[in-house]
XYZ file of C-alpha atoms in Angstrom:
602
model
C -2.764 38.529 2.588
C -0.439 36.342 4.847
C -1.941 35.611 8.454
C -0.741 38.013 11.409
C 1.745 35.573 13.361
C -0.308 36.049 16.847
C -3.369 34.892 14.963
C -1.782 31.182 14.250
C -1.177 28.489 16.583
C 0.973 25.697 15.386
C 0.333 22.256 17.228
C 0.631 18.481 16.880
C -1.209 15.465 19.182
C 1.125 13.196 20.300
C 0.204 10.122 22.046
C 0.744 5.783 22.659
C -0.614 3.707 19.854
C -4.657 3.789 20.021
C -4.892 6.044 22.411
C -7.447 8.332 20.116
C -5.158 10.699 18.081
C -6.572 10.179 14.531
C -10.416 10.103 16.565
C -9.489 13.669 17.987
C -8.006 14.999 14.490
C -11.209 14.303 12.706
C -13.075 16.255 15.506
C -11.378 18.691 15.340
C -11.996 19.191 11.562
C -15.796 18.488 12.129
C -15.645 21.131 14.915
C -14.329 23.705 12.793
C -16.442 23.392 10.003
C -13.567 22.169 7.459
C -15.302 19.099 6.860
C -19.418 18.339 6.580
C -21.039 15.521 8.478
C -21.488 14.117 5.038
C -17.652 13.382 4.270
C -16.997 12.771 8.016
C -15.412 9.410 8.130
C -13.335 7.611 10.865
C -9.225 8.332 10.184
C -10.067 11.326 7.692
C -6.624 11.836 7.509
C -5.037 8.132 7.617
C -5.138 8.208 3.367
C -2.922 5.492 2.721
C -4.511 2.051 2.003
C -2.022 0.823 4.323
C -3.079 2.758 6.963
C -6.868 2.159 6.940
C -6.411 -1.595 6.859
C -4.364 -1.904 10.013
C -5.463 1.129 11.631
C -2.783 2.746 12.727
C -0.727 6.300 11.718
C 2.239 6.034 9.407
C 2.621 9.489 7.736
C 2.231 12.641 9.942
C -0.337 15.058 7.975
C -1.036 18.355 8.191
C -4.487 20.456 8.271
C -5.078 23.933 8.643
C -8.400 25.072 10.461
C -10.117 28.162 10.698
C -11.573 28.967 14.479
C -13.501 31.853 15.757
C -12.225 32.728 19.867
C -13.807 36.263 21.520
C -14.790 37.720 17.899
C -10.862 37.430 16.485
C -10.199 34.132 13.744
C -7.198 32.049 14.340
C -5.710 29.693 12.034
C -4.797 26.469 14.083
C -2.517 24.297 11.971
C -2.761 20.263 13.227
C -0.185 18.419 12.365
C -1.095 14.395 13.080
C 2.100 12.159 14.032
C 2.239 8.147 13.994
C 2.132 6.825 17.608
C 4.443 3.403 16.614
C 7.963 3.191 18.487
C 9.240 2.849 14.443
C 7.851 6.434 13.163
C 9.333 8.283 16.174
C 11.494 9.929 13.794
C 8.643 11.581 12.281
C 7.018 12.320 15.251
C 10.270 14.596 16.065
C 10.050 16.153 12.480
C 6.506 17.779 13.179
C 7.230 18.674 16.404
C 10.101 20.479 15.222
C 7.414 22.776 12.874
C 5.058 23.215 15.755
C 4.784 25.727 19.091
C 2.670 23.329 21.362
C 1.315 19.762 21.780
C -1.586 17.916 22.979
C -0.866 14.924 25.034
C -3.541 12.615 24.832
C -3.831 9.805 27.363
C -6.070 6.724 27.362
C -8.722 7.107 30.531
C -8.298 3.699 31.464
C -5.024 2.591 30.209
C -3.419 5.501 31.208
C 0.765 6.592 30.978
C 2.249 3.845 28.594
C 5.813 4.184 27.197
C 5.709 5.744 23.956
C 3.415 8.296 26.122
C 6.389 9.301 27.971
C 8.887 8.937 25.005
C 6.647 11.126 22.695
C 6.353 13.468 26.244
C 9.990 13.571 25.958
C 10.516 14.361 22.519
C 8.118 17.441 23.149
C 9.947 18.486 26.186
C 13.667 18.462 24.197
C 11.747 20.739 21.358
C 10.456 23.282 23.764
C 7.167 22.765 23.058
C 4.271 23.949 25.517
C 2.509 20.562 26.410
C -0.800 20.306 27.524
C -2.260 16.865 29.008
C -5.595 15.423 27.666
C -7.578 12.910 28.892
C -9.041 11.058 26.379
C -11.783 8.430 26.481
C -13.833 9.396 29.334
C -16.968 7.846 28.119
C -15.094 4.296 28.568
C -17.692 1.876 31.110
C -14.598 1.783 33.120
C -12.329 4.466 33.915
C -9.322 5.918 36.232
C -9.067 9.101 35.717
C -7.776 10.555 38.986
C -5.003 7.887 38.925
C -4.077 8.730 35.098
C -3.906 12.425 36.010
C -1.576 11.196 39.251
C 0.581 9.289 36.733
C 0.249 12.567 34.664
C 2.192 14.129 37.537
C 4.470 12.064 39.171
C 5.640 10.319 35.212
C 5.961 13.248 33.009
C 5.541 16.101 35.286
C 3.084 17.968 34.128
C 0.119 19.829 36.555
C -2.733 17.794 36.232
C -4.913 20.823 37.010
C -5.030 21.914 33.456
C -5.477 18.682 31.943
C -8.892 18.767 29.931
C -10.617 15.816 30.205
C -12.379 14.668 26.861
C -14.182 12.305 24.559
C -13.367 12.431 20.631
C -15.516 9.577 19.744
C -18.422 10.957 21.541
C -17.447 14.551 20.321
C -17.714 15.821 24.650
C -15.526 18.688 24.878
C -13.979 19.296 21.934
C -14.599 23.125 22.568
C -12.354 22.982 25.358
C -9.328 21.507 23.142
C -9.909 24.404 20.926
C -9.831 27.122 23.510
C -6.862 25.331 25.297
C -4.922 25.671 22.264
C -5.337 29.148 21.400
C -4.947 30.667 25.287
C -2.249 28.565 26.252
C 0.312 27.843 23.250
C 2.010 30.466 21.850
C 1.850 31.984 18.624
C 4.815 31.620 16.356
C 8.002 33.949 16.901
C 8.950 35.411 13.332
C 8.394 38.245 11.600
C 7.130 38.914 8.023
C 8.983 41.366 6.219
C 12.582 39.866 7.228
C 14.408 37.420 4.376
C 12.189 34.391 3.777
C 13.012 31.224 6.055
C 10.937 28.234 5.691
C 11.533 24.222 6.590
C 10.760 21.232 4.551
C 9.411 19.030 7.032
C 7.766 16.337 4.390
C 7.607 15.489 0.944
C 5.718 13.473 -1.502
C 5.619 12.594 -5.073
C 2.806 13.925 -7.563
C 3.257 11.964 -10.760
C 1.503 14.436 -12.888
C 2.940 17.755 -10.792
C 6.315 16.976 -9.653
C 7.129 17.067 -5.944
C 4.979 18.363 -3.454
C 7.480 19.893 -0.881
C 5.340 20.686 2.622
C 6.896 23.679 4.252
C 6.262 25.701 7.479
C 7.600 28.798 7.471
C 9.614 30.794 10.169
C 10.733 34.362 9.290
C 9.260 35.870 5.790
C 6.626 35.655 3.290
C 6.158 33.016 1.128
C 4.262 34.719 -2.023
C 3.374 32.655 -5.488
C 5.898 33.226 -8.337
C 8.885 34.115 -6.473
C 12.123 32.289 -7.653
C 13.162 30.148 -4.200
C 16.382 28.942 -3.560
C 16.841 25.665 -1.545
C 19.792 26.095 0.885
C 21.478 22.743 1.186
C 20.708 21.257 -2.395
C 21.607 25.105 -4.042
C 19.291 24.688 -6.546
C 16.872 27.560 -7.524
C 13.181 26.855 -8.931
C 10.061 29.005 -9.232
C 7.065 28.671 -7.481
C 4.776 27.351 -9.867
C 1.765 26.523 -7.242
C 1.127 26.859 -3.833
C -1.653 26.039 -1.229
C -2.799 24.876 1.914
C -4.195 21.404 3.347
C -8.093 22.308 4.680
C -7.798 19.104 4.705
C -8.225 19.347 0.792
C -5.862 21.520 -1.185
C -6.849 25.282 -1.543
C -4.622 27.183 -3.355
C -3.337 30.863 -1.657
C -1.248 33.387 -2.923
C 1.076 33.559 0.142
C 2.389 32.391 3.767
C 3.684 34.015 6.629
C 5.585 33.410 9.641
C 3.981 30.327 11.208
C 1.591 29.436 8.383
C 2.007 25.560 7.086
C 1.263 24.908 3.195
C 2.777 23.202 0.600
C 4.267 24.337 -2.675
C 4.874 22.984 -6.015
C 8.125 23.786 -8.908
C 8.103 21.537 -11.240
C 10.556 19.106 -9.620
C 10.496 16.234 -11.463
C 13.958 15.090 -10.250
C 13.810 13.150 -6.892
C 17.498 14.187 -5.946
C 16.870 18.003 -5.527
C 14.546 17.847 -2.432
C 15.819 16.931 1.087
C 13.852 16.855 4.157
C 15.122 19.456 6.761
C 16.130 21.927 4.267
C 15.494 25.455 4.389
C 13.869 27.460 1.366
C 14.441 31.067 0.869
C 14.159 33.787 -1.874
C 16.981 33.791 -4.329
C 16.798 38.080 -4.801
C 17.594 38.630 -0.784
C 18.207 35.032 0.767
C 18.453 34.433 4.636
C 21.824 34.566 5.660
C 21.618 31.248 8.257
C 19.738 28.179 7.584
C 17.371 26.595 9.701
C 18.932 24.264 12.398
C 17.341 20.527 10.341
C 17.133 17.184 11.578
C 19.499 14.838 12.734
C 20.277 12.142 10.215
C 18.042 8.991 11.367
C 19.594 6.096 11.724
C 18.347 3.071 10.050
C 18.450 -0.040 12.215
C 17.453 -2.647 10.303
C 18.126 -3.673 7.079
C 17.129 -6.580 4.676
C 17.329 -7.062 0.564
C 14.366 -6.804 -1.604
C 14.878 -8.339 -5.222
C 12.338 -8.671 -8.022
C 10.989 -11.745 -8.687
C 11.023 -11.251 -12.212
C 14.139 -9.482 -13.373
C 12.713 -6.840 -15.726
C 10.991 -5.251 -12.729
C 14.424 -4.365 -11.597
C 14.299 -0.288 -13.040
C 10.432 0.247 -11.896
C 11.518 -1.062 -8.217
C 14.184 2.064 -8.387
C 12.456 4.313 -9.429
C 9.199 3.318 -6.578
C 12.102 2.744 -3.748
C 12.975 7.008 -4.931
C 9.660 7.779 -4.652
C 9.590 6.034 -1.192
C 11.946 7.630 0.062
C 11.334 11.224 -1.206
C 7.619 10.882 0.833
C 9.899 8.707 3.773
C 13.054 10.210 4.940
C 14.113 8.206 7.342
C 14.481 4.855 4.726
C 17.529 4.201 2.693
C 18.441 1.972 -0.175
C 21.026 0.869 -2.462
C 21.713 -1.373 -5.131
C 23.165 -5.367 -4.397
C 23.759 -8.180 -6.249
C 23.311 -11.554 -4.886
C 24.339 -15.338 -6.599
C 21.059 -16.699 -5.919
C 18.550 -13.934 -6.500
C 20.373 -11.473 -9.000
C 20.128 -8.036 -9.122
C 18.050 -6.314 -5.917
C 18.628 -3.568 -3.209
C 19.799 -3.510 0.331
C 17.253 -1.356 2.340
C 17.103 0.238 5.800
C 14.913 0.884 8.137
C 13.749 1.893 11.264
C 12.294 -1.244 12.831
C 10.201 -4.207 11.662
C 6.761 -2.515 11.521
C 8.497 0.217 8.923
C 10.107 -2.516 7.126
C 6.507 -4.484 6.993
C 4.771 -1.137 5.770
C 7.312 -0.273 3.248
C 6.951 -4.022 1.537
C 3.317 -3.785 1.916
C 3.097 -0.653 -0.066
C 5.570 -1.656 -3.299
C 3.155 -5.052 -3.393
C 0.183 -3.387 -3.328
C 0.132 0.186 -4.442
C 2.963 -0.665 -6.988
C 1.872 -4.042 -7.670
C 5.328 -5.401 -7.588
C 6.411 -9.070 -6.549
C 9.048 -9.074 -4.070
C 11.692 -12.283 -2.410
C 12.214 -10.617 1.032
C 15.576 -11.625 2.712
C 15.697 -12.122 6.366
C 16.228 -8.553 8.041
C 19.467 -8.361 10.191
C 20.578 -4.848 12.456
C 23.894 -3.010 11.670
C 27.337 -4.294 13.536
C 30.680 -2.686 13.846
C 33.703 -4.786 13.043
C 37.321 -3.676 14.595
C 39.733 -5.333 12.309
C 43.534 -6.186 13.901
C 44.841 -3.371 11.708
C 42.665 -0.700 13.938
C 39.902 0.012 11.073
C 36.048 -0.303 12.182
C 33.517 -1.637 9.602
C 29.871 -1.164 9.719
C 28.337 -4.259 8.232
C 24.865 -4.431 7.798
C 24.799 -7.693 5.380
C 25.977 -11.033 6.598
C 28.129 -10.885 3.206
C 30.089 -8.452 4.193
C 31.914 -10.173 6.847
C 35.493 -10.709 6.570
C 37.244 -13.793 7.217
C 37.450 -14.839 11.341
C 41.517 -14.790 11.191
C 41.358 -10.605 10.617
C 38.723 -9.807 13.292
C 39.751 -8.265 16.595
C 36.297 -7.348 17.976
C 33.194 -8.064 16.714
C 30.352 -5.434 18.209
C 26.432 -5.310 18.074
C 23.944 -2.440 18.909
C 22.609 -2.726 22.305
C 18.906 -0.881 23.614
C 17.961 0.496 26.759
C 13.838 -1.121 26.833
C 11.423 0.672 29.139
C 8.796 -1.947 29.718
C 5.601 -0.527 31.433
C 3.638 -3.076 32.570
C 0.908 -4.128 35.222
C 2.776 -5.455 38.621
C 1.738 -9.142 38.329
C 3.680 -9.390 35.016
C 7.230 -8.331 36.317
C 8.481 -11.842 36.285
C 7.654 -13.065 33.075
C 8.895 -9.615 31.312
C 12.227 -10.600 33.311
C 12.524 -14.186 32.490
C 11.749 -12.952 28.545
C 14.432 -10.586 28.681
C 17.258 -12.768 30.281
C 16.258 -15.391 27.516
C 17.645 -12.447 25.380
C 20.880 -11.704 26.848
C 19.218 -9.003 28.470
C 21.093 -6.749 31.616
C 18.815 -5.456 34.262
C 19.172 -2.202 35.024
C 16.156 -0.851 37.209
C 12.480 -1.335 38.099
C 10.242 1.608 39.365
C 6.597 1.583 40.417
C 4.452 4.324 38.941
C 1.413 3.519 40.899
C -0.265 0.750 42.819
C -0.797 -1.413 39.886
C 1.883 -0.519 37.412
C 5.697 -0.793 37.362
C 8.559 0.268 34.621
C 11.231 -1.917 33.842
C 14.909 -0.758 32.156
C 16.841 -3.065 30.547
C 19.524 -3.240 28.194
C 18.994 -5.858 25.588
C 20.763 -6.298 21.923
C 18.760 -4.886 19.477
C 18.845 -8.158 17.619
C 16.990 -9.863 20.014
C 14.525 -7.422 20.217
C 13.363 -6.435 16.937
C 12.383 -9.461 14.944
C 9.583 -10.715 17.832
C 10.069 -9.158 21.406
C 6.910 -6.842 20.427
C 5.052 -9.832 20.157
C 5.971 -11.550 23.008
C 5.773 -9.005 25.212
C 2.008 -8.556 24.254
C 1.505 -12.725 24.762
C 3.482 -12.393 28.377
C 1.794 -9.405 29.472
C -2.273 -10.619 27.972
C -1.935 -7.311 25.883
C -1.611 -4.813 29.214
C 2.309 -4.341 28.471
C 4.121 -1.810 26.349
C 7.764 -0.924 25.345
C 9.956 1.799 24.215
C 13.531 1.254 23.088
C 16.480 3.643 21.788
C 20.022 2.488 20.657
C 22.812 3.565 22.792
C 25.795 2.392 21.692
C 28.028 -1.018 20.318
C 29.309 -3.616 22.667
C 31.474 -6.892 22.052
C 29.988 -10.390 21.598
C 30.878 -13.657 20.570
C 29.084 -13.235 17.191
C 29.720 -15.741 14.128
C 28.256 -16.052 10.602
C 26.287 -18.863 9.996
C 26.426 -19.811 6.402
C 23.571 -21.518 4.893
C 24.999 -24.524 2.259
C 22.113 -25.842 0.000
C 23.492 -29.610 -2.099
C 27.016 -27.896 -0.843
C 26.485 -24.313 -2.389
C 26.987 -21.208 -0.093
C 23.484 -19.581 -0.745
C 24.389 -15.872 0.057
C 20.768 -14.840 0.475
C 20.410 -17.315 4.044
C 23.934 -16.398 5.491
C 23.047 -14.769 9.147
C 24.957 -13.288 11.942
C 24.330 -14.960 15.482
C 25.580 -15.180 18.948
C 27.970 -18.393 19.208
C 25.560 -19.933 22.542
C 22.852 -20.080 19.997
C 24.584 -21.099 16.575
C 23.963 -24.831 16.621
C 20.368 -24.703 18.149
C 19.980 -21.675 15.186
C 21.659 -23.770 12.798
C 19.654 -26.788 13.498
C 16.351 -24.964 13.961
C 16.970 -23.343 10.623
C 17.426 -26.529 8.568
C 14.422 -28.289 9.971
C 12.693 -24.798 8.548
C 14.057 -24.919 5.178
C 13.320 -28.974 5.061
C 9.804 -27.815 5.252
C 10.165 -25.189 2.660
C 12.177 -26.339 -0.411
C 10.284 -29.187 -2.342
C 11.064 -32.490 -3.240
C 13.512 -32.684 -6.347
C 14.912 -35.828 -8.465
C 17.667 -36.074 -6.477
C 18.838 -35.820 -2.890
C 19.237 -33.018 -0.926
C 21.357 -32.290 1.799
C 20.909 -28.431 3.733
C 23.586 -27.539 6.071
C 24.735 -24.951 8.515
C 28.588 -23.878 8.474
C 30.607 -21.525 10.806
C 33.507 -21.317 8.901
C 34.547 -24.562 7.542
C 32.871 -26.388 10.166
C 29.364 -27.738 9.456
C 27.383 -27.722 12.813
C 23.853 -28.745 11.698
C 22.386 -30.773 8.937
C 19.024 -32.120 7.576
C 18.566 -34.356 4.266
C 15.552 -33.971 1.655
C 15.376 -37.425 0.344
C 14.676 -37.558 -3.760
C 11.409 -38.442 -5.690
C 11.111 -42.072 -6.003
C 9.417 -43.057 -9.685
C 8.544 -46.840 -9.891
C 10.419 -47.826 -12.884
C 10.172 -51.601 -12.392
C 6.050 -51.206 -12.337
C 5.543 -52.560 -15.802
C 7.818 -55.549 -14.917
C 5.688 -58.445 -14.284
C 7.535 -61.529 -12.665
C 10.504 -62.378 -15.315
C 13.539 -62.840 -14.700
C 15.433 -60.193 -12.096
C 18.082 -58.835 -14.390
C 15.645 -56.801 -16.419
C 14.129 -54.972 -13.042
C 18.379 -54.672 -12.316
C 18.311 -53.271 -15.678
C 16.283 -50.438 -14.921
C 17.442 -49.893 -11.710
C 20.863 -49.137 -12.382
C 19.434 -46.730 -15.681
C 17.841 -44.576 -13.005
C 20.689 -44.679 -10.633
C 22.638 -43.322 -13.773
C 20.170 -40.611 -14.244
C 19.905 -39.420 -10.424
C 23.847 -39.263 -10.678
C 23.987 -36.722 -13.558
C 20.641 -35.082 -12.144
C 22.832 -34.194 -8.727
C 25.795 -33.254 -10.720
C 24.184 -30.604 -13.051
C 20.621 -30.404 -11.416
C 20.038 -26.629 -9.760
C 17.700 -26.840 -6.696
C 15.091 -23.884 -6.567
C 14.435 -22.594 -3.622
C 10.963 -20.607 -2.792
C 10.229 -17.197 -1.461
C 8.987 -18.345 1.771
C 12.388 -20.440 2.551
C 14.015 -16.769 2.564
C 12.171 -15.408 5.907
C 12.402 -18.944 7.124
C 15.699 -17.555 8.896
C 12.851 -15.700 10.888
C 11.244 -17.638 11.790
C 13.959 -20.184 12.846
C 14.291 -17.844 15.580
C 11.110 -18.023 16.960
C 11.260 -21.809 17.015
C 13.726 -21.906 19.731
């Protein structure tokens, strides 16, 4: 039997990076009894190898528990969400399958800015928040100013903030009562025409595709023939089940209840994230409102380093993006590294995670290209071009405007810091546009600041400027003009494709320069000379020389007569001429992110 709707409580825990949400999840599970002390262990549901080792949320997951309030049992379905500025997308996807949140706040660090972002987020989903003090058994603590910043930040009545500890386990019965009095239960009914979202996905090699649903109106029951509204395919239901936090299979889902399902999909293709599922005998007339598309930001090429990978990189990069919706690829070709794929992501931690998990779960070897954001091109015959690979640039003489992304950055940061933030973001080609103080000790900062400035290191530097106290938020609002150029990258005088880069024209020559010095460092010695150079156009603005490897032919010569070292001499000369005419130059992986770090040089 399906649960009665006013029995379930859907909810998610959003929160800033470390501030406790994977700490409270497993808790919660040991609280409820889904989990014994014996397999109680820290980030229960952080499964992915990536995960564990940097500690930190990539994939939301979901678990349903089973708790007991005034003699009635509730099901309480958690879903956890990533607290990184890059996996804000999939925050919004679970809070679009949930009825409430808990926002969880550090008890000495207090409101940072993916706080109020993720606050946000919740607010724009209609979404009954409720404010959480977390890490109260912290030596040092500020609770009545976090609950103040509580109020006057985000808005919310700091009266009915519950104030607890997850890694001490103090209070956790209060989350639990908090969640069932004050969210409310889900609004559908069950014996109207099945609706139910795909809000996740993953790959099963020996099953198919696991599809992760919540459903809204209906009954889900085993062995009912589904139809899947956008793709219009039909497939049975071959198993289906809940997360507690391991599978258990059930025999059906109601309004409200989260589970996942499995048909036999073996092709990739067929399942989209945001869909709606209903019964093919008596579908739902309207599908489910999705998501909006997410817009991938940053994009780089990965190519195999051995060629015959090429077909098992596809087919992982499907699987990728089946379990990550908001990543994109497609096939390239480039003259120095072959055959490879042009990828997109969301920002440079996603990018990181994404080449971190083909190298190590996958066990593939990867050259990297430096990553570059998308830019709009208005050519003089009115037609706009998104580029979002260096190559793809036309010539200078048919380019009206040339336009790249700018942020708005909300910097919150401790008040002695202001300047340096300020002096780091006019470095950038940043715009002020306001400063507010939150509290005695604590100040936000808007700016505006191209988003190719800010993704490769401003994370980074931020955290150096700021001794770790300062954090950032950023969303793309729109294109502006800017004296951008491509710098080409000529290696013995050949165009190498792979290093081309778009930059701002104040910064070209000390790029250009910086970037040569780089790749002098990378590329090894060869038989012949070397020369690396940096070209806008036709016109070379930078250039470094790798000088050749000298052998000693003359070292057998003893004294004699000169002519015979001459001899020799000119033999090799010979040689190092038809070496530089025919010789190729190979350049390492490492001399491919050298455009990188170029950029931090300056």
């Amino acid at each position: 039997m399906p649960q009665d709707p006013q029995y379930v409580r859907n909810f998610s825990i959003v929160a800033h990076i470390d501030h406790g949400k994977s700490t409270l999840a497993d808790q919660l599970l040991l609280k409820s009894g889904a989990i014994t002390e014996r397999e109680f262990k820290e980030q229960l549901l952080d499964d992915l190898d990536v995960e564990r080792e940097r500690g930190i949320t990539v994939k939301a997951r979901t678990v349903a528990l089973t708790y007991e309030h005034g003699g009635q049992k509730y099901e309480i379905n958690l879903i956890d969400t990533p607290g990184h500025v890059d996996f804000h997308y999939e925050v919004s996807r679970s809070l679009a399958a949930c009825e409430g949140a808990l926002l969880l706040v550090d008890a000495f660090q207090g409101v940072q800015a993916q706080t109020v972002a993720n606050a946000y987020a919740a607010v724009e989903a209609d979404l009954e928040l409720i404010p959480v003090v977390n890490k109260i058994d912290l030596p040092v603590t500020r609770i009545d100013e976090v609950l103040d910043e509580v109020e006057t930040i985000l808005g919310l009545d700091p009266e009915g903030a519950l104030q607890i500890s997850a890694k001490k386990g103090l209070n956790i019965e209060s989350v639990f009562e908090a969640v069932v009095e004050r969210i409310p239960p889900p609004s559908g009914k069950p014996d109207t025409p099945l609706r139910a979202l795909v809000f996740d996905s993953k790959y099963d090699p020996f099953r198919g595709v696991m599809t992760y649903v919540r459903v809204t109106d209906g009954t889900l029951r085993r062995g009912d023939k589904l139809k899947f509204m956008r793709a219009g395919t039909s497939h049975d239901i071959v198993e289906m089940g809940q997360f507690r936090p391991h599978e258990v299979k059930c025999d059906s889902l109601g309004p409200g209840q989260v589970g996942f399902i499995l048909c036999g999909i073996k092709d990739l293709q067929q399942v989209h994230v945001g869909d709606t599922i209903t019964t093919a005998g008596k579908p739902a007339e309207k599908a489910l409102p999705g998501y909006m598309e997410p817009k991938q930001m940053v994009f780089c090429g990965m190519y195999p380093i051995d060629a015959t990978d090429f077909e098992k990189l596809r087919d992982e990069l499907s699987k990728l993006g089946l379990n990550d919706a908001s990543f994109s690829f497609a096939p390239e070709t480039s003259d120095a590294l072959g055959f490879g794929f042009r990828c997109g992501f969301l920002g440079m931690l996603h990018m990181e995670i994404i080449q971190q998990r083909l190298e190590k779960e996958q066990d593939i070897d990867l050259i990297q290209t430096a990553p570059n954001v998308t830019y709009e091109i208005l050519k003089r015959n009115g037609e706009v071009l998104k580029i979002d690979n260096p190559q793809e640039v036309p010539d200078a003489g048919v380019i009206q405007e040339f336009r790249e992304p700018i942020s708005r950055v909300t910097f919150i940061v401790p008040g002695e810091y202001i300047g340096p933030i300020m002096q780091l973001c006019q470095d950038r080609r940043g715009t002020y546009k306001s400063t507010e103080y939150l509290g005695p000790q604590r100040a936000q900062i808007v700016y505006e600041l191209p988003l190719a400035e800010l993704v490769y290191d401003m994370h980074d530097k931020l955290k150096s400027a700021t001794k770790g106290y300062g954090t950032m938020d950023y969303e793309v609002i729109g294109f502006e003009q800017a004296e951008l150029v491509k710098m080409d990258i000529l290696v013995k005088g050949e165009r190498v494709d792979a290093l081309s880069t778009i930059v701002h024209r104040s910064v070209a020559e000390k790029r250009g320069r910086a970037l040569c010095k780089r790749l002098k460092t990378e590329i090894n010695k060869h038989q012949f000379e070397i020369a690396l150079q940096a070209a806008i156009g036709g016109k070379i603005i930078a250039r470094e020389t790798i000088s050749a490897l000298k052998k000693n032919v003359t070292a057998k010569c003893y004294g004699g007569d000169i002519t015979r070292k001459r001899k020799l001499w000119e033999k090799q000369k010979e040689g190092k001429k038809r070496m530089k005419q025919f010789g190729q130059v190979e350049i390492p992986q490492k001399a491919f992110l050298s455009v990188l770090e170029a950029g931090k040089d300056e």
